[in-house]
């Protein structure tokens, strides 16, 4: 069978990972690398030498797109230019997978999504965490009414400990100008996406309490506590940081018919036989809760991560599978991150969604204009795979 | 040996519990009931009939104090009059144990604490949860520097599910006028006390996001998410509600040298060999954390709760033990609760500690003045002991 020919744009840590650990290792069944692109010659050369076969290399991504060599492109550049490159792909009807986040600010992402509507190409976000059986199962249970009406969500995702060395590994890292944010945009965008994907709803109001360079010598946030309010009155707390060791990864979602707890690769369903709010109105006892079953939830066990997304993309292009992640959904996570940042900049003020995109961009640009650059070796590629060990911790 | 003669003021659910489940059952070794008091004749009569021996009964607590029958008094009335009765005890140099909370507003509690300074009597708060071996051990580990500098505290204490029937069990319940607050002042004051006692520090700034009558037909808060900021920059989240089933009781405290996790009657210590912030500065790797030991902490296993506090009080009066809970410490929890309420009333505004006590009282009185009363049977005593089953859930 014909293989989908993939070009990779951006050969930093993540692009190299796709190249060497997925394609080179034969984990993309119906896909192969047909072109490589990075505007840094040293990185491009390095990536070229990693492959056994000869692959065309490009310093200019548009030349790669116009070369006719790619059926599909994986965009894994610094965040700011994700939408720009995706747009160029979509305009050419070249299928494209965008690494997370969809972009840095919603205005840009919205522009990308508009182009996507009129393109014939497939567009996916590389939300590898959506392949995790635990999160898929949570989404399914909630959509089926398994915990009733949403009451509260709480995600403590603090196991992103990073050292100064990590932040020194790229001049774009952890700067407003280079990355457009810190732990929110780099480490936690998966969880930020998942929290709305699993629940099936965005908050209506967001507050963010952020620590900027609190644990590291960086200008962006390395600690966040966010407070969410949903349309039905439900609330949420989202906590993340790169400054704690060892961290925690614990997601709890409570509803009127019970709760789901995802922690340590285990999903527990506390399933009530009746709606607890209705029970409260009719029960003749002051303290008792409705009869409850505690279920250790069985899943399909599949958790294919980055390979899963890329395989699904190739296979859906070949008509073998249904398409899994619509790329235009990436805007939700970006909007949530933007709202948290904006609130953080405004001392925890409540920000209603949808956010004022122009205000956000203005505020971001103020920070970009005074952003500091760090002098360091931008040619080095570091091995990200250390952070892939634990299922529930797979990221970047 | 001489037994300490205890009078009990307030024979509602809690007073009856002390009377019948502690004193009557012989669990207070060096104490006995010498007098009973309630301004409700029906409750007083009910309490009287529960004892085998004849015990003097009073409708007016001052008459009881002046009777010479009491070496010590346990105050377990509605919250508002706690300080007033304690003050009358202290003025007469009668030893007194005050049930939680110390009062409803700090201004009143501060007045009580001033009187305590010049009294010869012993004054304790009935912080039964401080007897829990897990919490005592956490306090000890933190004070010994076992987790380094505080970075974050997170307490999800949502296992206070209550039905409408519970709220109908007393006209003072869950009203601004009768109780002065909801889940904060009634269900969670122990955790509010413990969070500052275990850490050994109060936050410097507090925000509260409260739901008023969100899950029940009441006027006060039955759901709270609070955000704390400490002097050193550490942050905290405290979540409580009476509207979720089943709830959670999970306390996590993170510091630069590790974290403590208390959940399900188990205390786990994630102990780093080095300070993680120092490690971040010197480590040549981007992702690794300092070497860590995971310890399931052994405690002395003691968890004597209410009996423990009352026994310690009697024994310390007899010179047999050291006094455990200084009553004047009750103000910390009240201040924390007041700050959360005040912020809640002001739409989550940041409230600096110490709070403006006059402002708080003014705002509270506005709510008291428009408080609604519920028509119900005030003479009924309900059995609180259902909420005492789980060690980590012992309360009221």
Coordinates of C-alpha atoms in Angstrom, one line a residue, chain B residues 1-367:
Chain B
X1 CA -8.2 10.9 92.9
X2 CA -10.4 13.9 92.7
X3 CA -12.4 14.2 89.5
X4 CA -12.8 17.5 87.6
X5 CA -16.4 18.5 87.8
X6 CA -17.7 19.6 84.4
X7 CA -20.7 21.6 83.5
X8 CA -22.0 21.5 79.9
X9 CA -23.6 24.6 78.4
X10 CA -25.6 23.8 75.3
X11 CA -27.3 20.4 75.0
X12 CA -27.9 20.2 71.3
X13 CA -26.4 17.5 69.2
X14 CA -22.9 18.1 70.3
X15 CA -23.5 18.7 74.0
X16 CA -25.6 15.5 74.1
X17 CA -22.8 13.6 72.4
X18 CA -20.3 14.7 75.2
X19 CA -22.8 13.9 77.8
X20 CA -23.9 10.4 76.7
X21 CA -21.1 9.1 74.6
X22 CA -18.1 10.4 76.5
X23 CA -18.9 11.1 80.2
X24 CA -21.8 8.6 80.6
X25 CA -19.7 5.9 78.9
X26 CA -16.8 6.5 81.2
X27 CA -14.4 7.8 78.6
X28 CA -13.4 10.9 80.6
X29 CA -11.3 9.2 83.2
X30 CA -10.7 12.1 85.6
X31 CA -13.9 14.1 84.9
X32 CA -17.6 13.9 85.7
X33 CA -20.7 15.9 84.8
X34 CA -21.7 18.1 87.7
X35 CA -24.2 20.4 86.0
X36 CA -26.2 20.8 82.8
X37 CA -27.4 24.0 81.1
X38 CA -29.5 24.9 78.2
X39 CA -31.9 27.8 77.7
X40 CA -34.3 25.5 76.0
X41 CA -36.3 23.6 78.8
X42 CA -37.1 20.7 76.5
X43 CA -33.5 20.0 75.6
X44 CA -32.5 20.4 79.2
X45 CA -35.1 17.9 80.3
X46 CA -34.1 15.5 77.6
X47 CA -30.4 15.7 78.6
X48 CA -31.3 15.2 82.3
X49 CA -33.2 12.0 81.6
X50 CA -30.2 10.6 79.8
X51 CA -28.1 10.3 83.0
X52 CA -28.6 7.7 85.7
X53 CA -27.6 10.1 88.5
X54 CA -29.4 13.3 89.4
X55 CA -27.5 16.3 88.1
X56 CA -28.4 20.0 88.8
X57 CA -29.8 21.7 85.7
X58 CA -29.8 25.4 84.8
X59 CA -31.7 27.4 82.2
X60 CA -29.3 30.4 82.8
X61 CA -25.6 29.6 82.3
X62 CA -24.5 32.4 84.7
X63 CA -26.4 30.7 87.5
X64 CA -24.6 27.5 86.7
X65 CA -21.2 29.3 86.8
X66 CA -22.1 30.9 90.1
X67 CA -23.4 27.7 91.6
X68 CA -19.9 26.5 92.6
X69 CA -20.7 23.2 91.1
X70 CA -18.2 23.4 88.2
X71 CA -14.4 23.2 88.1
X72 CA -14.7 23.4 84.4
X73 CA -17.2 24.2 81.7
X74 CA -17.7 22.9 78.2
X75 CA -19.3 25.5 75.9
X76 CA -21.1 23.9 73.0
X77 CA -23.8 26.4 72.2
X78 CA -24.5 28.1 68.9
X79 CA -21.3 29.7 67.7
X80 CA -22.2 33.4 68.3
X81 CA -22.3 33.1 72.0
X82 CA -19.1 31.1 72.5
X83 CA -16.9 34.1 73.3
X84 CA -19.5 35.6 75.7
X85 CA -19.8 32.4 77.8
X86 CA -16.1 31.8 77.7
X87 CA -15.5 35.3 78.9
X88 CA -17.9 34.8 81.8
X89 CA -16.1 31.6 82.7
X90 CA -12.7 33.3 82.5
X91 CA -13.8 36.3 84.6
X92 CA -14.8 33.8 87.3
X93 CA -11.5 31.9 86.9
X94 CA -13.6 28.8 85.9
X95 CA -11.7 26.6 83.5
X96 CA -13.3 26.3 80.1
X97 CA -13.3 24.3 76.9
X98 CA -14.9 26.0 74.0
X99 CA -16.2 24.0 71.1
X100 CA -15.2 25.0 67.7
X101 CA -15.3 27.7 66.3
X102 CA -13.9 30.1 68.9
X103 CA -16.5 32.6 67.7
X104 CA -18.1 33.9 64.6
X105 CA -16.0 37.1 64.1
X106 CA -12.5 37.9 65.2
X107 CA -13.4 41.1 67.0
X108 CA -15.4 39.1 69.6
X109 CA -12.7 36.4 69.8
X110 CA -10.0 38.9 70.3
X111 CA -11.9 40.4 73.2
X112 CA -12.2 36.8 74.7
X113 CA -8.4 36.3 74.2
X114 CA -7.7 39.6 76.0
X115 CA -9.7 38.4 79.1
X116 CA -7.9 35.0 78.9
X117 CA -4.6 36.8 79.4
X118 CA -5.6 38.0 82.9
X119 CA -7.5 35.0 84.0
X120 CA -6.1 32.2 86.2
X121 CA -8.3 29.7 84.5
X122 CA -7.3 27.2 81.8
X123 CA -8.9 27.8 78.5
X124 CA -8.9 25.3 75.7
X125 CA -10.4 25.0 72.2
X126 CA -12.0 21.7 71.4
X127 CA -9.9 21.1 68.4
X128 CA -10.3 17.4 68.5
X129 CA -8.8 16.9 65.1
X130 CA -5.4 18.1 66.4
X131 CA -5.3 14.8 68.4
X132 CA -5.1 12.9 65.1
X133 CA -1.7 11.2 64.9
X134 CA -1.5 11.9 61.1
X135 CA -1.9 15.6 61.6
X136 CA 0.4 15.8 64.6
X137 CA 3.0 13.9 62.6
X138 CA 2.7 16.3 59.6
X139 CA 3.1 19.3 61.9
X140 CA 6.2 17.6 63.4
X141 CA 7.8 16.8 60.0
X142 CA 7.2 20.3 58.7
X143 CA 8.5 22.0 61.8
X144 CA 11.7 19.8 61.6
X145 CA 12.3 21.0 58.0
X146 CA 11.3 17.7 56.5
X147 CA 9.9 19.2 53.4
X148 CA 12.1 22.3 53.3
X149 CA 10.5 25.6 52.5
X150 CA 6.7 25.6 52.0
X151 CA 5.7 25.8 48.3
X152 CA 2.1 24.7 48.1
X153 CA -0.7 23.4 50.2
X154 CA -3.9 21.8 48.8
X155 CA -6.7 20.5 50.9
X156 CA -9.8 19.0 49.2
X157 CA -12.2 18.4 52.1
X158 CA -15.5 17.8 50.4
X159 CA -16.8 14.8 52.4
X160 CA -19.3 16.9 54.3
X161 CA -22.4 15.9 52.4
X162 CA -25.5 17.1 54.2
X163 CA -29.2 16.8 53.2
X164 CA -31.9 19.4 53.6
X165 CA -33.1 17.4 56.6
X166 CA -29.8 18.2 58.3
X167 CA -30.3 21.9 57.7
X168 CA -33.8 21.7 59.0
X169 CA -32.6 20.3 62.3
X170 CA -32.1 23.7 64.1
X171 CA -33.4 27.2 63.3
X172 CA -29.9 28.6 63.9
X173 CA -28.4 26.3 61.3
X174 CA -27.1 27.7 58.1
X175 CA -28.3 31.3 58.7
X176 CA -26.2 34.4 59.0
X177 CA -28.1 35.3 62.2
X178 CA -28.0 31.9 63.8
X179 CA -24.6 30.5 62.8
X180 CA -22.8 33.3 61.0
X181 CA -21.8 31.1 58.1
X182 CA -22.1 27.8 56.5
X183 CA -19.7 25.0 55.6
X184 CA -16.7 27.1 56.7
X185 CA -17.9 27.7 60.2
X186 CA -19.8 24.5 60.8
X187 CA -18.2 21.6 59.0
X188 CA -14.7 22.8 58.1
X189 CA -13.4 24.8 61.1
X190 CA -11.2 21.9 62.1
X191 CA -9.4 21.8 58.7
X192 CA -9.2 25.6 58.7
X193 CA -7.5 25.4 62.1
X194 CA -5.3 22.5 61.0
X195 CA -4.1 24.1 57.8
X196 CA -2.5 26.9 59.8
X197 CA -1.5 24.7 62.7
X198 CA 0.2 22.0 60.7
X199 CA 2.1 24.6 58.5
X200 CA 2.8 26.8 61.5
X201 CA 1.8 29.9 59.6
X202 CA -1.1 32.0 58.4
X203 CA -1.4 33.1 54.8
X204 CA -0.8 36.8 54.1
X205 CA -3.5 37.1 51.5
X206 CA -6.8 35.2 51.1
X207 CA -9.4 34.9 48.3
X208 CA -12.7 33.1 48.6
X209 CA -15.1 31.9 45.9
X210 CA -18.2 30.8 47.7
X211 CA -21.5 29.4 46.6
X212 CA -24.4 30.6 48.8
X213 CA -27.2 28.1 49.0
X214 CA -25.8 26.5 45.9
X215 CA -26.8 22.9 46.7
X216 CA -29.3 23.5 49.5
X217 CA -32.1 25.8 50.4
X218 CA -30.0 27.9 52.8
X219 CA -28.7 31.5 52.8
X220 CA -25.1 30.8 53.7
X221 CA -22.2 29.2 51.8
X222 CA -22.4 25.4 51.1
X223 CA -19.4 25.5 48.8
X224 CA -16.0 27.2 49.0
X225 CA -12.8 27.4 47.0
X226 CA -10.2 29.5 48.7
X227 CA -6.9 30.6 47.4
X228 CA -4.1 31.5 49.8
X229 CA -0.8 33.3 49.4
X230 CA 1.9 33.0 52.1
X231 CA 4.7 35.4 53.1
X232 CA 7.4 33.4 51.3
X233 CA 5.3 33.2 48.1
X234 CA 3.9 29.8 48.7
X235 CA 0.3 29.3 47.6
X236 CA -2.6 27.2 48.8
X237 CA -6.0 26.0 47.7
X238 CA -8.7 24.9 50.2
X239 CA -11.9 23.4 48.8
X240 CA -14.9 22.4 50.9
X241 CA -18.6 21.7 50.3
X242 CA -21.7 20.0 51.8
X243 CA -23.1 19.4 48.4
X244 CA -21.0 16.6 46.9
X245 CA -21.3 12.8 47.4
X246 CA -19.0 11.0 47.9
X247 CA -16.6 13.7 48.9
X248 CA -12.8 13.7 49.2
X249 CA -10.4 14.3 52.0
X250 CA -7.0 14.8 50.7
X251 CA -4.3 17.1 52.1
X252 CA -1.1 17.6 50.2
X253 CA 1.7 19.9 51.3
X254 CA 4.7 20.5 49.0
X255 CA 8.0 22.1 49.9
X256 CA 11.4 22.5 48.4
X257 CA 12.6 19.2 49.9
X258 CA 9.6 17.1 49.1
X259 CA 5.9 16.7 50.0
X260 CA 3.5 15.1 52.4
X261 CA 0.3 13.5 51.3
X262 CA -2.4 12.6 53.8
X263 CA -5.3 10.7 52.3
X264 CA -7.3 7.7 53.5
X265 CA -5.7 7.5 56.9
X266 CA -2.3 7.1 55.3
X267 CA 0.5 9.6 55.5
X268 CA 3.2 9.5 52.7
X269 CA 6.4 11.5 52.8
X270 CA 8.1 12.0 49.5
X271 CA 11.5 13.0 50.9
X272 CA 14.2 14.5 48.7
X273 CA 17.8 14.2 49.5
X274 CA 18.4 17.8 48.4
X275 CA 16.5 21.0 48.1
X276 CA 14.9 21.0 44.6
X277 CA 15.3 24.7 44.0
X278 CA 19.0 24.5 44.7
X279 CA 19.2 21.3 42.6
X280 CA 17.5 23.2 39.7
X281 CA 20.3 25.7 39.7
X282 CA 23.2 23.2 39.7
X283 CA 21.9 20.1 37.9
X284 CA 23.3 19.5 34.4
X285 CA 20.3 17.7 33.3
X286 CA 17.0 19.3 32.2
X287 CA 14.5 17.0 33.7
X288 CA 15.8 15.0 36.7
X289 CA 14.7 15.6 40.3
X290 CA 16.9 15.0 43.3
X291 CA 17.1 11.5 44.7
X292 CA 13.9 10.7 46.6
X293 CA 12.8 8.3 49.2
X294 CA 9.0 7.5 49.5
X295 CA 8.1 6.8 53.1
X296 CA 4.9 5.5 54.5
X297 CA 5.1 7.4 57.8
X298 CA 4.6 5.5 61.0
X299 CA 2.8 7.5 63.8
X300 CA 2.0 6.8 67.4
X301 CA -1.4 5.6 66.2
X302 CA -3.3 7.7 68.7
X303 CA -6.4 9.6 67.7
X304 CA -8.4 10.3 70.7
X305 CA -10.5 13.1 69.3
X306 CA -13.0 14.8 71.6
X307 CA -12.3 12.5 74.5
X308 CA -8.6 13.2 74.1
X309 CA -9.0 16.9 74.4
X310 CA -11.4 16.7 77.4
X311 CA -9.2 14.1 79.1
X312 CA -6.1 16.2 78.5
X313 CA -7.9 19.2 79.9
X314 CA -8.9 17.4 83.1
X315 CA -5.5 15.8 83.5
X316 CA -3.6 19.0 83.0
X317 CA -5.8 20.7 85.6
X318 CA -4.8 17.8 87.9
X319 CA -1.2 18.3 87.0
X320 CA -0.9 14.9 85.3
X321 CA -0.2 16.1 81.7
X322 CA 0.9 19.0 79.8
X323 CA -1.8 21.2 78.4
X324 CA -2.4 20.6 74.7
X325 CA -4.5 23.2 73.0
X326 CA -4.3 26.9 74.1
X327 CA -7.7 28.3 73.6
X328 CA -6.5 31.6 72.4
X329 CA -5.2 29.9 69.2
X330 CA -8.8 29.6 68.1
X331 CA -8.6 33.1 66.6
X332 CA -6.5 32.0 63.7
X333 CA -9.1 29.7 62.2
X334 CA -11.8 32.4 62.8
X335 CA -9.6 35.0 61.0
X336 CA -9.0 32.6 58.1
X337 CA -12.8 31.9 57.8
X338 CA -13.6 35.6 58.1
X339 CA -11.2 36.5 55.4
X340 CA -12.6 33.8 53.0
X341 CA -16.2 35.0 53.7
X342 CA -15.2 38.7 53.2
X343 CA -13.5 37.9 49.9
X344 CA -16.6 35.8 48.9
X345 CA -18.9 38.7 49.6
X346 CA -16.6 40.9 47.5
X347 CA -16.5 38.7 44.5
X348 CA -13.2 37.1 45.2
X349 CA -11.3 40.2 46.0
X350 CA -7.9 39.6 47.6
X351 CA -8.1 40.2 51.4
X352 CA -4.9 40.9 53.3
X353 CA -4.4 39.6 56.8
X354 CA -5.0 40.8 59.4
X355 CA -8.4 41.5 58.2
X356 CA -10.3 44.8 58.9
X357 CA -12.3 43.5 61.9
X358 CA -14.8 46.4 61.9
X359 CA -15.4 46.0 58.2
X360 CA -16.0 42.3 58.6
X361 CA -18.5 42.8 61.4
X362 CA -20.3 45.5 59.5
X363 CA -20.6 43.3 56.4
X364 CA -21.7 40.3 58.6
X365 CA -24.3 42.5 60.3
X366 CA -25.8 43.5 57.0
X367 CA -26.5 39.8 56.4

